Coordinates of N, CA, C and O in Angstrom, one line a residue:
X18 N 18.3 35.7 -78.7 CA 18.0 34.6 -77.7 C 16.9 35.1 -76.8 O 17.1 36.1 -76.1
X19 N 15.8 34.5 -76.8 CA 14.3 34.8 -75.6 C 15.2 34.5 -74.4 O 16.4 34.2 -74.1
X20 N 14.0 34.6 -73.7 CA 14.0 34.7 -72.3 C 12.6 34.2 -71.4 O 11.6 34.7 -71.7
X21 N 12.5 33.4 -70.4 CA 11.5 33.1 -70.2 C 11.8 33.0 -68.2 O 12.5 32.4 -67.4
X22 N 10.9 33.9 -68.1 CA 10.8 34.4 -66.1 C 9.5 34.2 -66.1 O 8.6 34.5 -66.8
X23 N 9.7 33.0 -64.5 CA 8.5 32.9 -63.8 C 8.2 33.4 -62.5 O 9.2 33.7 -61.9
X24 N 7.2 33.5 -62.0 CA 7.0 33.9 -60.6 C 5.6 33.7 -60.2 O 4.6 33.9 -60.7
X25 N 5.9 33.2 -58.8 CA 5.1 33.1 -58.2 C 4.8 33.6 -56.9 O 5.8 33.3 -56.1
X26 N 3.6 34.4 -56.1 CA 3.1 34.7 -55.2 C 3.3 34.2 -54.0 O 2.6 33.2 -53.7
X27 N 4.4 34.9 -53.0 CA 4.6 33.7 -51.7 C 4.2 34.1 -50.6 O 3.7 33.3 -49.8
X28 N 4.4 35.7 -50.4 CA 3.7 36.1 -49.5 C 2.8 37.6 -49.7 O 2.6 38.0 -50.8
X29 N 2.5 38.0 -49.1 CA 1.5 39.7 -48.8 C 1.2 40.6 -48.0 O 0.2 41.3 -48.2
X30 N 2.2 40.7 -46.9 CA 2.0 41.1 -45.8 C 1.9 42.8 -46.3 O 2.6 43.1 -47.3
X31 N 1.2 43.5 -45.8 CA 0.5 45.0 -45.9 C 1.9 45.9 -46.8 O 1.6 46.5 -47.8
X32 N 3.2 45.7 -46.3 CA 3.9 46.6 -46.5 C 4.3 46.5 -48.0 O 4.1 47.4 -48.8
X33 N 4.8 45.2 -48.2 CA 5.3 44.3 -49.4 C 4.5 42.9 -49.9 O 3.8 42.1 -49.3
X34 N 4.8 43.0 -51.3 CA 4.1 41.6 -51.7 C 5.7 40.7 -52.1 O 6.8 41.3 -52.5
X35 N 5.6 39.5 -51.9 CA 6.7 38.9 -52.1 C 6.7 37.7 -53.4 O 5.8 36.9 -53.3
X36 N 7.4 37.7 -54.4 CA 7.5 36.6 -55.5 C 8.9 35.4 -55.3 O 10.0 35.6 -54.9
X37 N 8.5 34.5 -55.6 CA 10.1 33.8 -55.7 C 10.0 33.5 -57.1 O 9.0 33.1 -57.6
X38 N 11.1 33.8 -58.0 CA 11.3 33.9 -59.7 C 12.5 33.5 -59.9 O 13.7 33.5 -59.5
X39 N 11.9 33.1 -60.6 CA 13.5 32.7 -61.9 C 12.9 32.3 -62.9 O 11.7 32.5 -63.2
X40 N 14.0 31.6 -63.9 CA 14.0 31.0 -65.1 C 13.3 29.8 -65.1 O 14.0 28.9 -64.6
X41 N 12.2 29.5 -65.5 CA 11.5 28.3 -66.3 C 10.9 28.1 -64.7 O 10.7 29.0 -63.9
X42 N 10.7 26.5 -64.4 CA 10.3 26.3 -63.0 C 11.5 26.6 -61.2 O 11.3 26.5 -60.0
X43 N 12.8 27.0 -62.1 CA 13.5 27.1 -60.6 C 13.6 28.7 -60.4 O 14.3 29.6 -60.9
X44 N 12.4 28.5 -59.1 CA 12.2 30.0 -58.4 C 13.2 30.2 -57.4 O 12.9 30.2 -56.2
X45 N 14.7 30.6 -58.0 CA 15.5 30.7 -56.9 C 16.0 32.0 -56.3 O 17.0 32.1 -55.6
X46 N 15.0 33.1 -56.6 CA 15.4 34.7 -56.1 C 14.4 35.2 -55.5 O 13.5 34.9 -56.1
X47 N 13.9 36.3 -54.1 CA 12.9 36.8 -54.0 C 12.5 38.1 -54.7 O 13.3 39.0 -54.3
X48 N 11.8 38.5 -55.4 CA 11.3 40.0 -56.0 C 10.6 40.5 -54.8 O 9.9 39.5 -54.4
X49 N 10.5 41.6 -54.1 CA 10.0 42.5 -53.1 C 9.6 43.4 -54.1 O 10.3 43.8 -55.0
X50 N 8.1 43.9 -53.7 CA 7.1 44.9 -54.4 C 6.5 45.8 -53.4 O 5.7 45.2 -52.7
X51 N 6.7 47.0 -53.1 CA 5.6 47.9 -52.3 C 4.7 47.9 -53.2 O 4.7 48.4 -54.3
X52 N 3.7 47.3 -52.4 CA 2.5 48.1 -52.8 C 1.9 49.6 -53.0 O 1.0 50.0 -53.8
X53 N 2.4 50.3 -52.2 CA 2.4 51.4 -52.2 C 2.9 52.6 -53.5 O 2.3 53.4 -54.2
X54 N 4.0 52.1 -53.5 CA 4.9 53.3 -54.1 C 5.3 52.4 -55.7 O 5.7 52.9 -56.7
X55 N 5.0 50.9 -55.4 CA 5.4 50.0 -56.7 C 6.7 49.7 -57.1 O 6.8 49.1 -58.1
X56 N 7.8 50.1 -56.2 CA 9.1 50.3 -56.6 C 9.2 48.7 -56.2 O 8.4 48.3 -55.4
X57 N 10.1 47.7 -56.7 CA 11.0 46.8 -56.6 C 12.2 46.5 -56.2 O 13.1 47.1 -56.6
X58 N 12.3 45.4 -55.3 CA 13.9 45.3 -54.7 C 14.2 43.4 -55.5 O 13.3 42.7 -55.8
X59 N 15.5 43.1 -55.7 CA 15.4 41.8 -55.3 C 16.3 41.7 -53.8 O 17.1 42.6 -53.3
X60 N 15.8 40.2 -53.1 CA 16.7 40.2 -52.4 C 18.0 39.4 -52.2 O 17.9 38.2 -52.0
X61 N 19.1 39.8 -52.2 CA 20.1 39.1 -52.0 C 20.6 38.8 -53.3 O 20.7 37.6 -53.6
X62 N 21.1 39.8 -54.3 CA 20.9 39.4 -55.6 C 20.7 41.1 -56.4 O 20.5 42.1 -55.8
X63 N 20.9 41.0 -57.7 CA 20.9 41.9 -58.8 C 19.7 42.3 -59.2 O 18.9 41.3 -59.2
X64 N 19.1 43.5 -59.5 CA 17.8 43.6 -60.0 C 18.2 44.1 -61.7 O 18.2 45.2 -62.3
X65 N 18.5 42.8 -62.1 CA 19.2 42.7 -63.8 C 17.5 42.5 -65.1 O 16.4 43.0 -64.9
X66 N 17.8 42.2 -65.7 CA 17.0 42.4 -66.8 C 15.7 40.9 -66.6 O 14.6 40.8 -67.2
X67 N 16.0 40.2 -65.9 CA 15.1 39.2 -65.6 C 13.8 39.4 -64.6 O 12.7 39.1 -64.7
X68 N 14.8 40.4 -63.2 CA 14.0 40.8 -62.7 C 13.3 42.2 -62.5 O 12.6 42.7 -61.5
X69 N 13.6 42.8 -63.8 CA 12.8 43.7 -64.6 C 11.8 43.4 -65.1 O 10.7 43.7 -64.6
X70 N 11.7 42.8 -66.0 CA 11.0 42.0 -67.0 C 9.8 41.6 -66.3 O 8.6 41.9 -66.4
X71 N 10.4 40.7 -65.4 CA 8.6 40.1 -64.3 C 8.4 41.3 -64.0 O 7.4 41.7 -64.7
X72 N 8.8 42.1 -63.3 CA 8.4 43.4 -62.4 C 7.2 43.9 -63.6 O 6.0 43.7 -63.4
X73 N 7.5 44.3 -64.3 CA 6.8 45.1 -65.4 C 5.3 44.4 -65.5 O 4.2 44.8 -65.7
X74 N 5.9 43.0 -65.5 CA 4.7 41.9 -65.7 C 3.5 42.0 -64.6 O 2.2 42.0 -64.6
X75 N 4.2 42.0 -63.8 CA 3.4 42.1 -62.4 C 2.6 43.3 -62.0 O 1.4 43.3 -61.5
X76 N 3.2 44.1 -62.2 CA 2.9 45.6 -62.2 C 1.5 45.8 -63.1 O 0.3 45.9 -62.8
X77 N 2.2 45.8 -64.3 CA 1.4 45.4 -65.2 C -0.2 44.9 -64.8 O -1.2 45.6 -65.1
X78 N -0.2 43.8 -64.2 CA -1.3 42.9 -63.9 C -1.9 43.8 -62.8 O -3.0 44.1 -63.2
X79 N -1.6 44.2 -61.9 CA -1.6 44.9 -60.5 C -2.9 46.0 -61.2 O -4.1 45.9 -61.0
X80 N -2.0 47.0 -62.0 CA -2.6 48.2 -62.5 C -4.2 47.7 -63.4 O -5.2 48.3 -63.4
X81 N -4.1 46.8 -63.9 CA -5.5 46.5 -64.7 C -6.2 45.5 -64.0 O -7.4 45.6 -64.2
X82 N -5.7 44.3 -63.0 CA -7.1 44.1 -62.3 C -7.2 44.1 -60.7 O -7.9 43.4 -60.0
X83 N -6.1 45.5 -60.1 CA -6.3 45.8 -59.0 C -5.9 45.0 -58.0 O -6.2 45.3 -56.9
X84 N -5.2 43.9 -58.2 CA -4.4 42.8 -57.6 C -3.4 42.4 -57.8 O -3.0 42.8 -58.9
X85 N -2.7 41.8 -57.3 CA -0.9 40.9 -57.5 C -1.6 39.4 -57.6 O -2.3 38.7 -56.9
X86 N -0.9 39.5 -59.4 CA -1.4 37.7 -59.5 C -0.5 36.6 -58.5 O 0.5 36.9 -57.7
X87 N -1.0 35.5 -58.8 CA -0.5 34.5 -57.8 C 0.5 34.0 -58.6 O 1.5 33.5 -58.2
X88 N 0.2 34.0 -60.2 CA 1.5 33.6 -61.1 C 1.4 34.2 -62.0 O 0.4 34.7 -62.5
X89 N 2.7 34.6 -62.4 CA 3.2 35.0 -63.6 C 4.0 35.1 -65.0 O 3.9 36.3 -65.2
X90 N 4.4 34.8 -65.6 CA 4.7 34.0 -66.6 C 5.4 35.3 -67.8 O 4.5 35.9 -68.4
X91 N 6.8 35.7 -68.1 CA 7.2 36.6 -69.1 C 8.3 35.6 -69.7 O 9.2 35.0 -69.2
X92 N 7.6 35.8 -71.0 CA 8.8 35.4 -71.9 C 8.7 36.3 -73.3 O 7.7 36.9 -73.7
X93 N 9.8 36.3 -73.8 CA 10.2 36.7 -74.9 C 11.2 36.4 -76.2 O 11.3 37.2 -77.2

């Protein structure tokens, strides 16, 4: 069975970049990203295989064009 995580760009304040993600269009979790160090939190919530999956995606994007996209899109 696939899997399909979205995210999108909500905030960017210096320390952290912030995503709200979930499944398909309901973004019901925050992903927290240091910029810095790249590590991931979610908040209030499990950092399970969904919000791996974007993480990687994001990261991902980050590393090749030097930015955090505004959207993101992993499925499988």
């Amino acid at each position: 069975m696939g899997m399909m995580v979205a995210a999108r760009r909500i905030d960017a304040p210096a320390d952290e970049v912030h995503y709200a993600f979930g499944f398909e269009d309901r973004f019901d979790r925050i992903l927290v990203i240091d910029p810095h160090t790249l590590l991931a939190r979610v908040e209030h919530g499990d950092f399970n295989a969904a919000a791996s999956a974007i993480t990687a995606k994001i990261v991902d994007a980050w590393l090749d064009q030097g930015d955090f996209p505004q959207r993101m899109l992993f499925a499988s």
